Amino acid sequence: MALDDRKLDVLRAIVEDYVATQEPVGSKALVERHNLRVSPATVRNDMAVLEEEGYIRQPHTSAGRVPTDRGYRLFVDRLSRVKPLSPAERRAIERFMDHAVDLDDVVHRTVRLLAQLTRQVAIVQYPSLSRSTVRHLELVPLSTTRLMLVMIADTGRVDQRLVDLPGTLDADDVADLRRLINEKLAGCALTDTPPLVEALLDEVAPVHRPAMSALSTVLLETLVERKEERIALAGTANLARGLLDFQGTLRPILEALEEEVVLLKLFGEVEPSMTRVLIGDENEIEDLRTTSVVSTGYGPGTIVVGGMGVLGPTRMDYPGTIATVRAVARYVGDLLAQS
Amino acid sequence: MALDDRKLDVLRAIVEDYVATQEPVGSKALVERHNLRVSPATVRNDMAVLEEEGYIRQPHTSAGRVPTDRGYRLFVDRLSRVKPLSPAERRAIERFMDHAVDLDDVVHRTVRLLAQLTRQVAIVQYPSLSRSTVRHLELVPLSTTRLMLVMIADTGRVDQRLVDLPGTLDADDVADLRRLINEKLAGCALTDTPPLVEALLDEVAPVHRPAMSALSTVLLETLVERKEERIALAGTANLARGLLDFQGTLRPILEALEEEVVLLKLFGEVEPSMTRVLIGDENEIEDLRTTSVVSTGYGPGTIVVGGMGVLGPTRMDYPGTIATVRAVARYVGDLLAQS
DNA sequence: GACTGGCACTCACTTATGCGGAGTGCCAGC
DNA sequence: GCTGGCACTCCGCATAAGTGAGTGCCAGTC
């Protein structure tokens, strides 16, 4: 059954009021606050239809109506326009982000900024190794039998690992190895490196085979296997604000948020410059079924190196949140493009 | 007024019962559960004295007694022995920590381990830069006018910063600079470096003065000013478990926990192998006055490179928590000593 | 003097009962 | 198809009464 325009208006009004007041909204209040040009009784009839279709529901008989997940979905898809950010917000983003000194700082600032602007929980994925390329590999001798391998990715991310050598190497040997691995690997996408690393063994002088072998093992681990993608989180205190939203469910939500693996799922398939909205039930993760997630990919230009987003009660200001997430993601993308 | 032994026994019993049940404890229940060899009436008299002295209090007339912060303090100082860890716990520590691959991993595992074992919020400070020494400085040319400075500390911690050069440098120039700064700075305690960095300017060929100047600015920032000490946090979900403990105060606590500056205060003056217990009111931080913090320093051998601890309701199992924090800190210290 | 049993009292917590109000569904009329 | 009117439902809140754990105090005992 098709919903006529007025019914959609009613739904929109219900969502907006409920989001604002957090209280079930009744027909009378509705006509007063929005200038629907009809009487409460008419609105009630519309509401009955909307309820039948599953877009709203009553917490109990003779209470006002509350949007269902399905109702929010319709609202997000068809009834709302993304609100442009206020100049103040734009300025806040610039002011806050422009002081970032390195990647770590960028990520930290981003996540805190998002949490602050949206007043929800913010989640930012560090630029993912698997989507970046090697900028430089550094070998630092710690002793004659021990190296530290430092990998610098083009996103600015730095990873380091210890390498225990089977034999000893002097400074010149290390320099040779350093030159060699950079020659072969610098500039490659991380995902392309494994065969190149294998090939390295043949390039090296026989004396250095064992060392190279130890090194390449660690290289592979660092470059590929170590998928362990990092996540930054902020604003969990905002969950406690809406205590009404999460009656007894706060605990499992906090627990889910501490599991990095779980969070990474949220960004599973972030698409370039696409904002994704996951509402309540739609969430794969059981414990997050009472929440909504607004997420997007980010990165320099059109490339996506990671995801960021916010998580809050299904009762959230979708247009505002979507706008904020997009704006921040774009800004961080530009920042990464510069460096 | 001195408290005789039995009164102390009563206090101990009250603390233990209250910690276990989370409910005000009455005189009758007390004699039943602990074999104090006296009647409830006698216990009541003792309780009256303890209350007068401020060690316990009644939530309301005709309720059982609850320990005050002062009561916990006495308990911790004089009435409890640190519980030895169970073999299972020891094994858990080893099993969990031995898979750590680098410093980041050590810290992450430590904080999660602590949270899990104590069922509280765990806080671990990354090995602090200011207490460590420079192991190696690396310069990586990103373009002819841009370098990445990577500092490796003896604790395994790695920091990086971008350096924009006023002019251009080729690979050999960079190599020269690298050699120079390592010659002068490697092995120094970070706190000792500022004068050495100043001196660097005179050591360098006049052509490279401007470059060195830019570099030394960043060096100073990285080595010293950048006190921004990092913190890892886990187990915030455990706060929600004791919802009874933190009625409306959960939000401010979560907020305080997100402020790294606040957390660092907790470790302000960690002392070597000293476990510090901060109970309720004793905490400097307003919002954390309803919580207790058990913290200790850690590091290789007797050196302290950072702090770790747990935070929970004042109603916590102090002997168990203290034992766990100590054991984990010692284990991590040993781990750092090895590398 | 220290401990005990007894007893009256206090006060949170629970259950029962009543009431007001917001909101609904339905219907007859325009 | 919209509206005003009306009876009905049920939540939320307040008041009232009952229950019980726990106390403070006192007089009595060892």
PDB file of C-alpha atoms in Angstrom, chain A residues 3-134:
ATOM      1  CA  LEU A   3       1.560   6.068   1.681  1.00  0.00           C
ATOM      2  CA  ASP A   4       0.345   9.420   0.525  1.00  0.00           C
ATOM      3  CA  ASP A   5       2.329  12.553   1.120  1.00  0.00           C
ATOM      4  CA  ARG A   6       0.576  13.579   4.276  1.00  0.00           C
ATOM      5  CA  LYS A   7       1.223  10.256   5.917  1.00  0.00           C
ATOM      6  CA  LEU A   8       4.877  10.653   5.115  1.00  0.00           C
ATOM      7  CA  ASP A   9       4.759  14.113   6.598  1.00  0.00           C
ATOM      8  CA  VAL A  10       3.263  12.661   9.726  1.00  0.00           C
ATOM      9  CA  LEU A  11       5.993  10.063   9.944  1.00  0.00           C
ATOM     10  CA  ARG A  12       8.638  12.683   9.488  1.00  0.00           C
ATOM     11  CA  ALA A  13       7.082  14.816  12.185  1.00  0.00           C
ATOM     12  CA  ILE A  14       6.943  11.866  14.551  1.00  0.00           C
ATOM     13  CA  VAL A  15      10.588  11.029  14.005  1.00  0.00           C
ATOM     14  CA  GLU A  16      11.676  14.615  14.457  1.00  0.00           C
ATOM     15  CA  ASP A  17       9.678  15.122  17.615  1.00  0.00           C
ATOM     16  CA  TYR A  18      10.652  11.840  19.115  1.00  0.00           C
ATOM     17  CA  VAL A  19      14.303  12.446  18.426  1.00  0.00           C
ATOM     18  CA  ALA A  20      14.024  15.844  20.022  1.00  0.00           C
ATOM     19  CA  THR A  21      11.980  14.979  23.092  1.00  0.00           C
ATOM     20  CA  GLN A  22      12.648  11.316  23.556  1.00  0.00           C
ATOM     21  CA  GLU A  23       9.012  10.865  24.450  1.00  0.00           C
ATOM     22  CA  PRO A  24       6.250   9.080  22.585  1.00  0.00           C
ATOM     23  CA  VAL A  25       4.468  11.644  20.509  1.00  0.00           C
ATOM     24  CA  GLY A  26       0.692  12.017  20.390  1.00  0.00           C
ATOM     25  CA  SER A  27      -1.584  13.320  17.704  1.00  0.00           C
ATOM     26  CA  LYS A  28      -2.455  16.545  19.411  1.00  0.00           C
ATOM     27  CA  ALA A  29       1.073  17.660  20.146  1.00  0.00           C
ATOM     28  CA  LEU A  30       1.927  16.823  16.572  1.00  0.00           C
ATOM     29  CA  VAL A  31      -0.537  19.172  14.895  1.00  0.00           C
ATOM     30  CA  GLU A  32       0.448  21.909  17.289  1.00  0.00           C
ATOM     31  CA  ARG A  33       4.155  21.738  16.696  1.00  0.00           C
ATOM     32  CA  HIS A  34       4.140  21.151  12.975  1.00  0.00           C
ATOM     33  CA  ASN A  35       1.672  22.960  10.885  1.00  0.00           C
ATOM     34  CA  LEU A  36      -0.026  19.975   9.394  1.00  0.00           C
ATOM     35  CA  ARG A  37      -3.235  21.560   8.213  1.00  0.00           C
ATOM     36  CA  VAL A  38      -5.525  18.898   9.555  1.00  0.00           C
ATOM     37  CA  SER A  39      -7.058  17.906  12.856  1.00  0.00           C
ATOM     38  CA  PRO A  40      -5.664  15.503  15.435  1.00  0.00           C
ATOM     39  CA  ALA A  41      -8.324  12.977  14.516  1.00  0.00           C
ATOM     40  CA  THR A  42      -7.094  12.850  10.957  1.00  0.00           C
ATOM     41  CA  VAL A  43      -3.554  12.429  12.137  1.00  0.00           C
ATOM     42  CA  ARG A  44      -4.724   9.582  14.297  1.00  0.00           C
ATOM     43  CA  ASN A  45      -6.130   7.832  11.296  1.00  0.00           C
ATOM     44  CA  ASP A  46      -2.852   8.255   9.474  1.00  0.00           C
ATOM     45  CA  MET A  47      -1.016   6.984  12.462  1.00  0.00           C
ATOM     46  CA  ALA A  48      -3.143   3.867  12.519  1.00  0.00           C
ATOM     47  CA  VAL A  49      -2.097   3.168   8.955  1.00  0.00           C
ATOM     48  CA  LEU A  50       1.563   3.872   9.642  1.00  0.00           C
ATOM     49  CA  GLU A  51       1.410   1.507  12.558  1.00  0.00           C
ATOM     50  CA  GLU A  52      -0.212  -1.199  10.501  1.00  0.00           C
ATOM     51  CA  GLU A  53       2.618  -0.859   8.000  1.00  0.00           C
ATOM     52  CA  GLY A  54       5.167  -1.187  10.754  1.00  0.00           C
ATOM     53  CA  TYR A  55       6.698   2.256  10.674  1.00  0.00           C
ATOM     54  CA  ILE A  56       5.657   3.277  14.154  1.00  0.00           C
ATOM     55  CA  ARG A  57       4.371   1.553  17.237  1.00  0.00           C
ATOM     56  CA  GLN A  58       2.866   2.237  20.619  1.00  0.00           C
ATOM     57  CA  PRO A  59       4.890   1.400  23.694  1.00  0.00           C
ATOM     58  CA  HIS A  60       1.536   0.644  25.308  1.00  0.00           C
ATOM     59  CA  THR A  61      -2.057   1.186  24.518  1.00  0.00           C
ATOM     60  CA  SER A  62      -2.963   4.787  24.933  1.00  0.00           C
ATOM     61  CA  ALA A  63       0.514   6.123  24.722  1.00  0.00           C
ATOM     62  CA  GLY A  64       1.890   8.202  21.875  1.00  0.00           C
ATOM     63  CA  ARG A  65       3.737   6.676  18.965  1.00  0.00           C
ATOM     64  CA  VAL A  66       7.391   5.864  18.584  1.00  0.00           C
ATOM     65  CA  PRO A  67       9.183   5.175  15.315  1.00  0.00           C
ATOM     66  CA  THR A  68      10.285   1.622  14.627  1.00  0.00           C
ATOM     67  CA  ASP A  69      13.602   0.763  13.013  1.00  0.00           C
ATOM     68  CA  ARG A  70      11.694   0.474   9.788  1.00  0.00           C
ATOM     69  CA  GLY A  71      10.286   3.938  10.330  1.00  0.00           C
ATOM     70  CA  TYR A  72      13.748   5.395  10.822  1.00  0.00           C
ATOM     71  CA  ARG A  73      14.886   3.628   7.708  1.00  0.00           C
ATOM     72  CA  LEU A  74      12.156   5.224   5.628  1.00  0.00           C
ATOM     73  CA  PHE A  75      12.902   8.551   7.229  1.00  0.00           C
ATOM     74  CA  VAL A  76      16.576   8.338   6.397  1.00  0.00           C
ATOM     75  CA  ASP A  77      16.024   7.086   2.865  1.00  0.00           C
ATOM     76  CA  ARG A  78      13.242   9.330   1.735  1.00  0.00           C
ATOM     77  CA  LEU A  79      12.173  11.931   4.236  1.00  0.00           C
ATOM     78  CA  SER A  80      15.283  13.760   5.267  1.00  0.00           C
ATOM     79  CA  ARG A  81      17.747  16.015   3.607  1.00  0.00           C
ATOM     80  CA  VAL A  82      21.262  16.109   4.947  1.00  0.00           C
ATOM     81  CA  LYS A  83      21.539  19.272   6.978  1.00  0.00           C
ATOM     82  CA  PRO A  84      24.382  21.513   5.918  1.00  0.00           C
ATOM     83  CA  LEU A  85      26.816  22.132   8.741  1.00  0.00           C
ATOM     84  CA  SER A  86      26.693  25.406  10.553  1.00  0.00           C
ATOM     85  CA  PRO A  87      29.631  27.728   9.931  1.00  0.00           C
ATOM     86  CA  ALA A  88      30.502  27.315  13.579  1.00  0.00           C
ATOM     87  CA  GLU A  89      30.818  23.588  13.123  1.00  0.00           C
ATOM     88  CA  ARG A  90      32.942  24.002  10.023  1.00  0.00           C
ATOM     89  CA  ARG A  91      35.210  26.298  11.903  1.00  0.00           C
ATOM     90  CA  ALA A  92      35.376  23.873  14.799  1.00  0.00           C
ATOM     91  CA  ILE A  93      36.563  21.155  12.470  1.00  0.00           C
ATOM     92  CA  GLU A  94      39.267  23.315  10.962  1.00  0.00           C
ATOM     93  CA  ARG A  95      40.429  24.761  14.195  1.00  0.00           C
ATOM     94  CA  PHE A  96      40.645  21.404  15.816  1.00  0.00           C
ATOM     95  CA  MET A  97      42.214  19.409  13.023  1.00  0.00           C
ATOM     96  CA  ASP A  98      44.741  21.908  11.815  1.00  0.00           C
ATOM     97  CA  HIS A  99      46.913  21.430  14.845  1.00  0.00           C
ATOM     98  CA  ALA A 100      47.454  17.778  14.192  1.00  0.00           C
ATOM     99  CA  VAL A 101      51.147  16.962  14.070  1.00  0.00           C
ATOM    100  CA  ASP A 102      51.247  13.381  12.904  1.00  0.00           C
ATOM    101  CA  LEU A 103      49.053  10.492  11.973  1.00  0.00           C
ATOM    102  CA  ASP A 104      48.427   9.388  15.493  1.00  0.00           C
ATOM    103  CA  ASP A 105      47.406  12.856  16.356  1.00  0.00           C
ATOM    104  CA  VAL A 106      45.133  13.123  13.342  1.00  0.00           C
ATOM    105  CA  VAL A 107      43.295   9.984  14.333  1.00  0.00           C
ATOM    106  CA  HIS A 108      42.979  11.010  17.951  1.00  0.00           C
ATOM    107  CA  ARG A 109      41.741  14.427  17.093  1.00  0.00           C
ATOM    108  CA  THR A 110      39.320  13.078  14.558  1.00  0.00           C
ATOM    109  CA  VAL A 111      37.711  10.666  16.917  1.00  0.00           C
ATOM    110  CA  ARG A 112      37.368  13.222  19.662  1.00  0.00           C
ATOM    111  CA  LEU A 113      36.029  15.799  17.278  1.00  0.00           C
ATOM    112  CA  LEU A 114      33.398  13.424  15.992  1.00  0.00           C
ATOM    113  CA  ALA A 115      32.339  12.469  19.490  1.00  0.00           C
ATOM    114  CA  GLN A 116      32.057  16.074  20.484  1.00  0.00           C
ATOM    115  CA  LEU A 117      30.157  17.285  17.452  1.00  0.00           C
ATOM    116  CA  THR A 118      27.672  14.446  17.343  1.00  0.00           C
ATOM    117  CA  ARG A 119      27.492  13.823  21.067  1.00  0.00           C
ATOM    118  CA  GLN A 120      27.689  10.128  20.384  1.00  0.00           C
ATOM    119  CA  VAL A 121      30.336   7.452  20.450  1.00  0.00           C
ATOM    120  CA  ALA A 122      32.871   7.970  17.684  1.00  0.00           C
ATOM    121  CA  ILE A 123      34.953   5.287  16.043  1.00  0.00           C
ATOM    122  CA  VAL A 124      37.868   5.828  13.684  1.00  0.00           C
ATOM    123  CA  GLN A 125      39.843   3.118  12.000  1.00  0.00           C
ATOM    124  CA  TYR A 126      43.528   3.827  11.576  1.00  0.00           C
ATOM    125  CA  PRO A 127      44.534   3.977   7.950  1.00  0.00           C
ATOM    126  CA  SER A 128      44.505   0.356   7.111  1.00  0.00           C
ATOM    127  CA  LEU A 129      47.782  -1.244   6.231  1.00  0.00           C
ATOM    128  CA  SER A 130      46.279  -3.478   3.634  1.00  0.00           C
ATOM    129  CA  ARG A 131      45.086  -0.573   1.577  1.00  0.00           C
ATOM    130  CA  SER A 132      48.285   1.423   1.645  1.00  0.00           C
ATOM    131  CA  THR A 133      51.674   1.231   0.015  1.00  0.00           C
ATOM    132  CA  VAL A 134      55.164   0.993   1.445  1.00  0.00           C
TER     133      VAL A 134
END
